[in-house]
XYZ file of C-alpha atoms in Angstrom:
717
model
C 110.606 106.081 106.781
C 111.893 107.810 109.838
C 114.293 106.839 112.603
C 112.803 107.439 116.015
C 113.950 106.505 119.558
C 111.458 106.344 122.335
C 112.917 107.878 125.554
C 111.713 108.227 129.125
C 113.275 111.107 131.260
C 115.770 109.537 133.663
C 114.616 111.689 136.723
C 110.971 110.626 136.160
C 112.061 106.860 136.331
C 114.114 107.442 139.578
C 111.176 109.213 141.202
C 108.652 106.472 140.231
C 110.951 103.792 141.656
C 111.334 105.663 144.955
C 107.582 106.200 145.280
C 106.777 102.605 144.400
C 109.162 101.301 147.042
C 107.352 103.433 149.647
C 103.994 101.894 148.639
C 105.336 98.316 148.674
C 104.920 97.681 144.998
C 107.394 96.882 142.407
C 108.437 100.005 140.296
C 107.396 98.395 137.005
C 103.941 97.882 138.307
C 103.638 101.624 138.837
C 105.184 102.649 135.599
C 102.712 100.543 133.674
C 99.714 102.340 135.246
C 101.138 105.927 134.991
C 101.310 107.694 131.674
C 104.843 108.334 130.454
C 105.947 111.983 130.355
C 106.369 113.269 126.849
C 109.851 114.418 125.957
C 111.019 116.594 122.970
C 113.195 114.548 120.716
C 114.625 114.430 117.258
C 113.400 112.103 114.518
C 115.552 112.086 111.314
C 114.744 111.062 107.779
C 117.152 108.595 106.192
C 120.142 110.448 104.841
C 122.249 109.949 101.824
C 125.643 108.286 102.388
C 127.346 111.588 103.188
C 125.185 111.994 106.423
C 125.686 115.741 105.812
C 123.567 118.644 107.046
C 123.959 122.117 105.563
C 124.271 125.180 107.654
C 120.955 126.355 106.401
C 119.296 123.004 107.325
C 120.738 123.445 110.938
C 119.314 126.935 110.998
C 115.905 125.541 109.997
C 115.906 123.313 113.066
C 117.088 125.875 115.483
C 114.566 128.536 114.380
C 111.743 125.909 114.609
C 112.905 125.097 118.151
C 112.586 128.704 119.052
C 109.418 129.762 117.341
C 107.417 126.572 116.822
C 105.282 125.335 114.008
C 102.918 128.312 114.227
C 105.413 130.732 112.942
C 108.109 129.136 110.735
C 107.933 126.127 108.383
C 109.084 122.703 109.753
C 112.555 121.645 109.020
C 112.770 119.873 105.718
C 115.303 117.131 106.838
C 113.986 116.052 110.269
C 111.101 116.119 112.783
C 111.203 117.684 116.174
C 108.695 115.666 118.126
C 106.751 117.105 120.981
C 108.259 120.608 120.525
C 105.891 122.107 123.183
C 107.898 120.024 125.780
C 111.233 121.617 124.802
C 112.518 123.551 127.719
C 115.787 124.855 126.229
C 118.394 124.520 123.524
C 122.061 124.147 124.222
C 124.670 124.171 121.440
C 128.099 122.788 122.242
C 130.910 123.875 120.041
C 134.202 122.148 120.311
C 136.408 124.567 118.417
C 139.519 123.023 116.967
C 138.181 119.521 117.182
C 136.891 117.249 114.335
C 135.515 113.899 113.518
C 139.213 112.707 113.530
C 139.379 113.510 117.187
C 136.072 111.859 117.900
C 136.917 108.473 116.311
C 140.554 108.519 117.324
C 139.390 108.864 121.018
C 136.148 107.007 120.627
C 136.389 105.112 123.886
C 137.215 108.376 125.777
C 134.047 110.132 124.385
C 131.568 107.651 125.984
C 129.356 110.318 127.455
C 129.188 112.223 124.145
C 128.226 109.081 122.311
C 125.344 108.231 124.632
C 124.070 111.744 125.106
C 123.909 112.763 121.437
C 121.888 110.095 119.549
C 122.239 111.530 116.132
C 125.548 112.285 114.408
C 125.768 114.304 111.173
C 128.510 116.058 109.220
C 128.549 119.848 108.616
C 130.376 121.446 105.707
C 133.785 122.751 106.724
C 133.219 125.815 108.930
C 134.150 129.182 107.761
C 135.587 131.951 109.829
C 132.079 133.323 110.184
C 130.655 129.955 111.362
C 128.637 131.370 114.348
C 127.509 134.257 112.182
C 126.209 131.851 109.569
C 124.451 129.625 112.084
C 123.102 132.135 114.555
C 123.096 135.388 112.567
C 124.151 138.778 113.908
C 123.097 141.443 111.222
C 119.500 142.431 111.149
C 118.004 141.705 107.721
C 116.216 145.053 107.615
C 115.311 144.336 103.919
C 112.951 141.605 104.763
C 111.747 142.041 108.341
C 108.397 143.486 109.088
C 106.875 143.319 105.578
C 103.199 142.868 105.800
C 101.690 139.910 104.140
C 99.929 142.162 101.551
C 103.006 143.481 99.898
C 103.484 141.724 96.509
C 104.730 142.318 92.954
C 106.466 145.537 91.900
C 106.135 147.173 95.305
C 107.873 144.339 97.082
C 110.555 144.279 94.433
C 111.118 147.992 94.615
C 111.416 147.956 98.425
C 113.966 145.179 98.313
C 116.031 146.820 95.527
C 116.536 149.840 97.566
C 117.868 148.051 100.611
C 119.933 145.241 99.087
C 123.750 145.330 99.396
C 124.706 144.009 96.052
C 128.408 143.258 97.022
C 127.270 140.684 99.501
C 124.994 138.799 96.948
C 126.614 135.426 96.057
C 125.852 135.910 92.304
C 127.785 139.179 92.362
C 130.590 137.570 94.313
C 130.900 134.787 91.858
C 130.354 136.506 88.397
C 130.897 140.205 89.123
C 128.598 143.052 88.069
C 129.139 143.091 84.355
C 127.519 140.920 81.727
C 129.147 137.534 81.164
C 129.339 135.204 78.239
C 128.030 131.597 77.943
C 131.429 129.950 78.815
C 131.610 131.872 82.120
C 128.340 130.221 83.179
C 129.592 126.636 82.457
C 130.334 124.478 85.527
C 134.028 123.749 86.022
C 135.158 120.173 86.410
C 135.794 120.915 90.084
C 132.225 122.198 90.505
C 130.828 119.242 88.744
C 132.659 117.004 91.047
C 131.431 118.955 94.087
C 127.824 118.700 93.041
C 128.057 115.023 92.174
C 127.790 115.306 88.338
C 128.825 111.996 86.714
C 132.502 112.343 85.493
C 134.886 109.836 83.896
C 136.571 107.911 86.613
C 134.064 108.898 89.378
C 132.590 106.255 91.679
C 129.401 104.590 90.256
C 130.025 105.971 86.751
C 132.103 103.074 85.323
C 129.266 101.984 82.929
C 128.096 105.453 81.969
C 128.200 106.577 78.333
C 129.863 109.667 76.919
C 127.795 111.922 74.865
C 130.656 112.380 72.396
C 130.499 116.230 72.799
C 134.115 117.113 72.962
C 134.230 120.174 70.562
C 135.533 123.606 71.359
C 133.098 125.584 73.426
C 132.497 129.312 72.671
C 129.984 131.932 73.754
C 127.884 131.106 70.593
C 127.763 127.247 71.285
C 124.214 125.873 71.057
C 122.179 125.441 74.174
C 119.730 122.430 74.789
C 117.311 122.221 77.711
C 117.023 118.791 79.168
C 114.571 117.423 81.827
C 113.908 113.836 82.852
C 111.437 112.150 85.128
C 111.985 108.894 86.820
C 110.373 106.130 88.818
C 111.636 103.912 91.826
C 112.461 100.334 90.854
C 114.225 97.466 92.490
C 117.453 98.883 91.201
C 116.754 102.490 92.391
C 115.736 105.340 90.264
C 115.297 104.714 86.570
C 114.273 106.830 83.600
C 110.571 107.102 82.456
C 110.348 110.253 80.446
C 112.943 112.562 78.741
C 112.543 115.876 76.856
C 115.271 117.710 74.932
C 114.532 121.265 73.846
C 116.690 123.264 71.341
C 117.633 126.838 72.032
C 114.762 128.204 69.917
C 112.278 126.385 72.118
C 111.581 123.498 69.576
C 111.202 120.082 71.300
C 113.463 117.819 69.345
C 113.037 114.716 71.597
C 110.230 113.653 73.807
C 110.355 110.009 74.748
C 108.702 107.611 77.343
C 111.042 104.987 78.457
C 110.519 101.548 79.947
C 112.819 100.805 82.979
C 114.843 97.612 82.948
C 113.946 96.588 86.441
C 110.703 95.890 88.415
C 108.899 99.179 89.185
C 108.051 99.662 92.866
C 106.641 103.156 92.781
C 105.735 105.327 89.598
C 106.327 108.606 91.587
C 103.169 109.734 89.786
C 102.825 112.992 91.751
C 106.172 114.193 90.351
C 106.390 112.414 87.101
C 102.765 112.101 85.942
C 103.676 108.535 84.808
C 101.205 105.772 85.632
C 101.262 101.932 84.909
C 98.655 102.543 82.198
C 100.832 105.079 80.407
C 104.042 103.007 80.587
C 102.555 99.572 79.699
C 102.690 99.949 75.911
C 106.174 101.680 75.775
C 109.005 99.662 74.162
C 111.712 102.279 74.238
C 114.618 101.445 76.653
C 117.398 103.415 78.141
C 119.909 102.334 75.643
C 117.695 103.696 72.805
C 117.630 107.127 74.400
C 121.238 107.184 74.937
C 121.838 106.335 71.181
C 119.494 109.067 70.137
C 120.924 111.633 72.356
C 124.413 111.017 71.030
C 123.187 111.509 67.571
C 121.246 114.708 68.134
C 123.850 116.640 70.190
C 126.486 118.448 68.134
C 130.124 118.363 69.421
C 129.836 121.806 71.144
C 126.449 121.292 72.692
C 125.809 122.845 76.158
C 123.180 121.062 78.206
C 120.900 123.255 80.383
C 118.833 121.914 83.249
C 117.694 122.388 86.832
C 119.604 120.071 89.175
C 121.049 118.591 85.992
C 123.189 116.081 87.848
C 120.050 113.845 88.694
C 119.020 113.867 85.010
C 122.510 112.814 83.798
C 122.778 110.137 86.402
C 119.410 108.572 85.583
C 120.449 108.725 81.897
C 123.775 107.110 82.842
C 125.647 109.551 80.614
C 128.525 111.976 80.986
C 128.568 115.333 79.427
C 131.293 117.845 79.961
C 129.492 121.162 79.193
C 126.645 121.963 81.497
C 124.746 124.934 82.916
C 122.668 124.180 85.999
C 120.096 126.981 86.799
C 119.800 125.784 90.311
C 123.487 126.729 90.638
C 123.546 129.780 88.286
C 120.917 131.527 90.485
C 122.099 129.990 93.897
C 121.515 132.094 96.960
C 123.447 132.472 100.259
C 125.086 129.318 101.658
C 124.440 127.612 98.278
C 120.540 127.762 98.704
C 119.014 126.400 95.485
C 115.733 127.914 94.489
C 112.904 125.984 92.966
C 112.396 126.112 89.223
C 108.789 127.259 89.693
C 109.825 130.025 91.957
C 112.546 131.326 89.488
C 110.013 131.131 86.579
C 107.706 133.320 88.458
C 109.871 136.094 89.827
C 112.381 136.315 86.898
C 110.286 135.377 83.852
C 106.916 136.333 85.193
C 105.189 133.061 84.325
C 103.402 130.442 86.244
C 104.384 126.847 85.715
C 103.922 123.320 87.302
C 100.313 123.985 87.991
C 99.235 122.455 91.302
C 96.177 121.079 89.752
C 98.048 119.137 87.217
C 99.475 115.737 88.123
C 103.184 115.559 87.567
C 105.607 117.939 85.851
C 105.719 118.803 82.280
C 109.083 117.828 81.091
C 109.146 120.058 77.844
C 107.852 123.071 79.863
C 110.693 122.617 82.498
C 113.424 122.140 79.788
C 112.135 125.363 77.961
C 112.190 127.312 81.282
C 115.592 126.406 82.116
C 116.750 127.783 78.639
C 114.780 131.000 79.144
C 116.413 131.524 82.515
C 119.828 130.978 81.105
C 119.137 133.404 78.201
C 117.814 135.944 80.731
C 121.060 135.652 82.727
C 123.171 136.165 79.714
C 121.164 139.072 78.355
C 120.750 141.084 81.604
C 123.774 140.170 83.641
C 124.473 139.244 87.309
C 123.683 142.853 88.585
C 120.046 142.617 87.405
C 119.616 139.329 89.074
C 121.118 140.482 92.379
C 118.794 143.585 92.320
C 115.818 141.264 92.612
C 117.070 139.958 95.843
C 115.950 136.384 95.424
C 116.507 135.541 99.106
C 114.066 138.057 100.232
C 111.511 137.198 97.582
C 111.814 133.542 98.372
C 111.242 134.205 102.151
C 108.252 136.378 101.219
C 106.804 133.422 99.165
C 107.452 130.933 102.086
C 105.717 133.318 104.438
C 102.705 133.671 102.142
C 102.487 130.000 101.706
C 102.804 129.416 105.518
C 100.029 131.849 106.236
C 97.630 129.947 103.816
C 98.236 126.601 105.482
C 95.416 125.003 107.307
C 95.473 125.844 111.035
C 97.430 129.024 110.470
C 94.687 131.396 109.562
C 95.138 134.918 110.576
C 97.496 136.093 113.341
C 101.049 137.549 112.789
C 103.572 135.287 111.168
C 107.345 136.109 111.314
C 109.474 136.066 108.282
C 111.150 132.575 107.957
C 114.351 134.142 106.737
C 115.108 135.703 110.135
C 118.191 134.729 111.906
C 118.048 132.717 115.119
C 118.961 135.857 117.073
C 116.119 137.715 115.522
C 113.778 134.911 116.306
C 114.761 134.984 119.962
C 114.289 138.747 119.978
C 110.847 138.501 118.454
C 109.695 136.319 121.489
C 111.505 138.487 124.063
C 114.241 135.867 124.854
C 118.023 136.169 125.185
C 120.942 134.032 124.103
C 123.767 133.005 126.445
C 127.148 132.757 124.832
C 129.972 131.143 126.924
C 133.442 131.282 125.194
C 137.214 131.663 125.739
C 137.300 133.848 122.568
C 136.057 137.289 121.783
C 133.228 137.047 119.283
C 131.111 139.588 117.513
C 128.001 137.997 119.049
C 128.764 140.139 122.053
C 127.649 143.274 120.175
C 124.064 141.912 119.958
C 121.545 143.515 122.409
C 119.750 140.154 123.066
C 122.972 138.064 123.448
C 124.715 137.861 126.790
C 128.325 136.889 126.320
C 130.470 135.588 129.226
C 134.184 135.406 128.288
C 136.155 132.675 130.288
C 139.836 132.205 130.771
C 139.866 128.463 130.235
C 137.714 125.444 129.109
C 137.353 124.469 132.811
C 135.796 127.932 133.532
C 133.543 127.537 130.544
C 132.218 124.303 131.927
C 131.848 125.697 135.522
C 129.928 128.798 134.206
C 127.763 126.527 132.042
C 126.528 124.536 134.992
C 125.412 127.698 136.726
C 124.117 129.851 133.746
C 122.623 127.397 131.299
C 119.522 126.522 133.270
C 118.583 130.245 133.320
C 118.596 130.784 129.572
C 116.245 129.208 126.865
C 119.048 129.203 124.180
C 122.713 128.680 124.929
C 125.920 128.281 122.992
C 128.757 126.762 124.965
C 132.102 126.950 123.169
C 135.237 125.183 124.186
C 138.431 125.913 122.413
C 141.227 123.401 121.621
C 144.419 123.443 119.675
C 143.846 121.519 116.385
C 146.159 118.957 114.969
C 148.803 120.132 112.588
C 147.961 119.144 108.906
C 150.938 116.663 108.907
C 149.774 115.006 112.100
C 146.212 114.996 111.143
C 147.060 113.231 107.842
C 149.192 110.533 109.591
C 146.434 110.036 112.165
C 143.873 109.523 109.325
C 146.106 106.868 107.739
C 146.520 105.073 111.117
C 142.714 105.136 111.677
C 142.187 103.650 108.234
C 144.789 100.979 108.953
C 143.137 100.249 112.321
C 139.703 99.818 110.728
C 141.085 97.588 108.050
C 142.778 95.317 110.528
C 139.779 95.270 112.718
C 137.878 94.031 109.668
C 140.490 91.353 108.895
C 140.493 87.781 110.226
C 142.821 84.836 109.988
C 141.388 81.375 109.565
C 142.930 77.913 109.781
C 144.410 75.424 109.827
C 142.710 73.762 106.797
C 143.824 70.376 105.323
C 146.359 70.670 102.625
C 144.087 69.716 99.830
C 141.055 71.596 100.971
C 138.211 72.808 98.672
C 139.405 76.350 97.919
C 136.026 77.335 96.464
C 134.090 76.049 99.472
C 136.353 78.072 101.702
C 135.670 81.214 99.747
C 131.964 80.633 99.691
C 131.842 79.975 103.394
C 133.456 83.301 104.203
C 131.646 85.250 101.486
C 128.317 84.174 103.043
C 129.166 86.463 105.980
C 129.463 89.678 104.040
C 131.353 91.479 101.243
C 135.043 90.300 101.050
C 137.700 92.718 99.966
C 140.388 89.922 99.561
C 140.967 86.376 100.589
C 144.626 85.393 100.373
C 146.848 82.495 101.380
C 149.449 82.599 104.198
C 152.711 80.984 103.189
C 154.433 81.176 106.645
C 152.490 78.249 108.187
C 152.914 74.390 107.797
C 149.197 73.919 107.444
C 147.069 76.173 105.110
C 145.641 79.347 106.615
C 143.704 82.132 104.978
C 143.635 85.886 105.546
C 140.107 87.317 104.792
C 139.639 91.082 104.604
C 136.016 92.214 104.878
C 134.476 95.533 103.697
C 132.564 95.872 106.898
C 133.408 95.342 110.484
C 130.192 93.346 111.126
C 131.171 90.538 108.733
C 134.599 90.070 110.356
C 132.982 89.921 113.786
C 130.427 87.527 112.553
C 133.141 85.274 111.168
C 134.780 85.181 114.615
C 131.514 84.457 116.446
C 130.179 81.759 114.117
C 133.213 80.130 112.368
C 135.859 79.913 115.331
C 136.216 76.348 116.477
C 134.015 74.717 113.764
C 135.055 71.517 111.925
C 135.862 72.055 108.299
C 137.038 68.917 106.324
C 138.496 67.031 109.302
C 140.197 70.068 110.654
C 138.969 72.247 113.594
C 139.697 75.824 112.389
C 140.428 78.925 114.535
C 139.204 82.309 113.307
C 140.612 85.446 114.950
C 141.972 88.905 114.192
C 145.661 89.734 113.732
C 147.299 90.880 116.949
C 148.832 94.214 116.418
C 148.983 97.472 118.148
C 145.664 98.515 116.334
C 143.762 95.441 117.599
C 144.739 95.223 121.146
C 141.632 96.923 122.503
C 139.444 95.545 119.680
C 137.104 93.525 121.998
C 136.401 96.629 124.064
C 135.908 98.807 121.018
C 133.482 96.291 119.437
C 131.390 96.200 122.603
C 131.259 99.925 122.776
C 130.345 100.304 119.120
C 127.431 97.857 119.698
C 126.147 99.967 122.492
C 126.429 103.163 120.493
C 123.105 104.975 120.528
C 123.167 105.389 116.781
C 123.246 101.556 116.438
C 120.350 100.708 118.773
C 117.636 98.863 117.024
C 119.838 98.105 113.960
C 120.937 94.714 112.781
C 123.363 93.478 110.131
C 122.093 90.609 107.935
C 124.318 88.738 105.440
C 123.906 85.951 102.828
C 120.965 87.832 100.991
C 119.694 86.515 97.642
C 118.498 88.607 94.740
C 114.849 88.484 95.838
C 115.521 89.291 99.560
C 113.815 92.677 99.361
C 110.706 91.431 97.753
C 110.508 88.539 100.216
C 110.912 90.946 103.077
C 108.187 93.193 101.818
C 105.892 90.171 101.450
C 106.622 88.943 104.967
C 106.695 92.440 106.499
C 104.043 91.333 109.079
C 106.771 89.150 110.781
C 108.941 92.295 111.557
C 107.025 94.701 113.811
C 108.807 97.974 114.278
C 110.769 97.781 110.970
C 111.482 101.411 110.060
C 114.187 101.285 107.336
C 116.087 98.999 105.038
C 119.535 99.961 103.932
C 120.626 97.882 100.891
C 124.343 98.716 99.725
C 125.141 98.359 96.126
C 128.428 97.457 94.290
C 130.127 100.579 92.936
C 130.915 99.055 89.622
C 128.046 96.707 88.805
C 125.344 98.652 90.709
C 124.130 95.230 91.821
C 122.879 94.877 95.336
C 125.373 93.315 97.708
C 124.734 90.233 99.762
C 124.178 92.087 103.051
C 121.957 94.858 104.448
C 121.246 96.857 107.577
C 117.721 96.918 109.074
C 116.500 99.593 111.367
C 113.839 98.774 114.006
C 112.011 101.051 116.421
C 113.444 99.202 119.460
C 116.303 96.766 120.235
C 113.672 94.095 121.255
C 112.098 94.383 117.710
C 115.613 93.984 116.237
C 116.391 90.930 118.365
C 113.157 89.227 117.424
C 113.857 89.909 113.765
C 117.533 88.558 114.031
C 116.117 85.316 115.485
C 113.726 84.932 112.483
C 116.462 85.558 109.952
C 118.708 83.078 111.507
C 115.960 80.435 111.644
C 115.348 77.576 109.321
C 112.959 79.591 106.984
C 115.396 82.257 106.108
C 118.756 80.690 106.884
C 120.618 83.915 106.941
C 123.346 85.189 109.253
C 123.397 88.305 111.278
C 124.172 90.264 114.367
C 123.515 93.684 115.872
C 125.232 96.521 113.918
C 128.655 97.922 114.844
C 129.320 100.686 112.354
C 127.306 103.856 112.703
C 126.526 105.383 109.228
C 128.202 108.549 110.217
C 131.433 106.516 110.767
C 130.992 104.664 107.501
C 130.657 107.965 105.629
C 133.756 109.424 107.366
C 135.873 106.371 106.630
C 135.113 106.689 102.955
C 136.834 110.129 102.894
C 140.130 108.950 103.921
C 142.051 106.734 101.510
C 145.526 105.734 102.716
C 147.347 102.762 101.132
C 146.147 99.529 102.430
C 148.384 98.131 105.109
C 149.700 94.635 105.310
C 149.340 92.956 108.755
C 152.736 93.104 110.440
C 154.816 89.861 110.718
C 152.883 87.942 108.115
C 153.607 87.371 104.437
C 150.328 87.877 102.481
C 149.934 86.741 98.925
C 148.130 89.236 96.704
C 144.778 88.132 95.433
C 145.781 88.437 91.818
C 148.423 85.827 92.400
C 146.187 83.455 94.231
C 145.859 80.891 91.529
C 149.409 80.832 90.648
C 150.316 80.225 94.352
C 147.813 77.406 94.692
C 149.353 75.680 91.640
C 152.805 75.664 93.263
C 151.624 75.086 96.891
C 149.877 71.792 95.939
C 152.829 70.390 93.992
C 153.446 67.588 96.467
C 150.309 65.325 96.834
C 149.446 63.829 100.091
C 150.046 60.138 100.498
C 146.864 58.126 99.946
C 146.041 56.272 103.258
C 143.380 53.648 103.589
C 141.047 56.231 104.988
C 141.661 58.544 102.019
C 141.118 55.738 99.607
C 137.745 54.925 101.311
C 136.843 58.534 100.813
C 137.913 58.838 97.299
C 140.690 61.255 97.905
């Protein structure tokens, strides 16, 4: 599902209103009768929790914006709607600033928040950031090849023009041949590429393979490949193949998932309901057999092996991942089918066949590893995989329907080369001297201050189809940045915390917990000892739950006592009401609602009743890190805010009996907050009892019983 936001150009609306006034008719009457002007806009596919876009993906979008769909492949991660109506591209770079600045001064950045409707993270920029994104050097080795060049001729041309020292494989492994142990992923690399490790999030219940022997260059290799389906839990294993180094398959099992299957993913896995129906093997059986088959010094080999190990729910310390072993520039991962063809000279994963052959895939990864070990990094670098991949993409693009004949540019061109190919120039406004000025189709204007950059941009940007406007700021010092991160985490924690009370002295503790848990995930609920009547401090995981508690619980009657629910008043929460309002108006939150109090069957019920919710585009169901169970809340994305409001009223009605409100935390902000982990702060001026001591405190707090009055006797208290 995609996230789309319909927009009408502001100038068009203003003009329509003026014209309607002259004609003596209301402006909305005219707007209904005139077609809306189309406007180029971005539509993004749902991102993983990191909300991260690689430099390569950003380049995909920029090149597509310049050349259009007839010459380069569409971006893999997003859609550019109505590209023919795109008049220009403007890139703003705030050099020296980061997400920390953006969220620290969130209220001040109101214009940025409203103008830029999609927010993503980029990997940490290198010193050659603009070079990586825009491109300066001409890739003479790949440009201008006719579509008919193939095979040995293509390879020979590329070999002669390749600078091996710039090849990422040479930079990592050197030119000389390496042993098996040099190809193993380090623990840091495994962590970077999200391999399951002991102590990692979401890996608490994973099983070790018991392979803890000493690894040498002669340790045995085992090729592993898994296929999976989509269940109510997520992705689960349906097929596993394990191939020994000699090519013999020692394990080939179909596996029955533990949870209800929602999609067999047949086009990838080849698995159907009919195939899986008679299967009785479960995940635990496969785990047991793997532990039995693998020797202590076994090295597992696979392509994107992290996915296989995660679906197996197993941890293995010694791995070679061919997608990383043969990685290209900027970490580009080549498809297994491509590597098999250009390196091993064999065709696999036939398009006419439904699904992948797991045994074939496992064997191929072993062959690729042995080829690397036998021939060395230099031999691989001489192939120039980047250029070959671009040639394959070009060939595939030329064969697509609607793209018959006509010249097609190489998709591996830089943005500058794309502009040059269509006779356009790039404008670069900056305070810094940059090597972009040396490009013949880049006009660089150096300014003396940020103010001058802005003034020049207002004049020059309308004259160019592609612009880079770079402002420069002094970054925070590392010490100050770390301190500000801690304060931001503290601020968010206190905004997500509420105090509730007073309650009667012998109140039902479990009922209180249940009442506040129904609004969202609770980090902790503790008793305040500094008050005469009982009060509770409830810290939520998400801001929406805390806000919902204030909006729905404040002033209600609970066991003969009207309670007040409010946030702690500290320096971090003084402007909380303003911030909450601005967060709700954030362009990234438009059309998204937060719903709490979900049961286990909510997703199935929602799918069954989907006709009640027009415009529903996405359902985001968070899971518990340890148990992997679905939490009691979710976020629902609708096409418009009106669609979202209608759905909210339905969920809060008598049939669903759920609680909810419009979303407050953009996913980009959630991902950023997870990256900073200061110690949790205690709200100032209040003594808080740790949750682990809660039972002990209750025992001592209720030591003096309340006198039994006539009213209490009547109630049985």
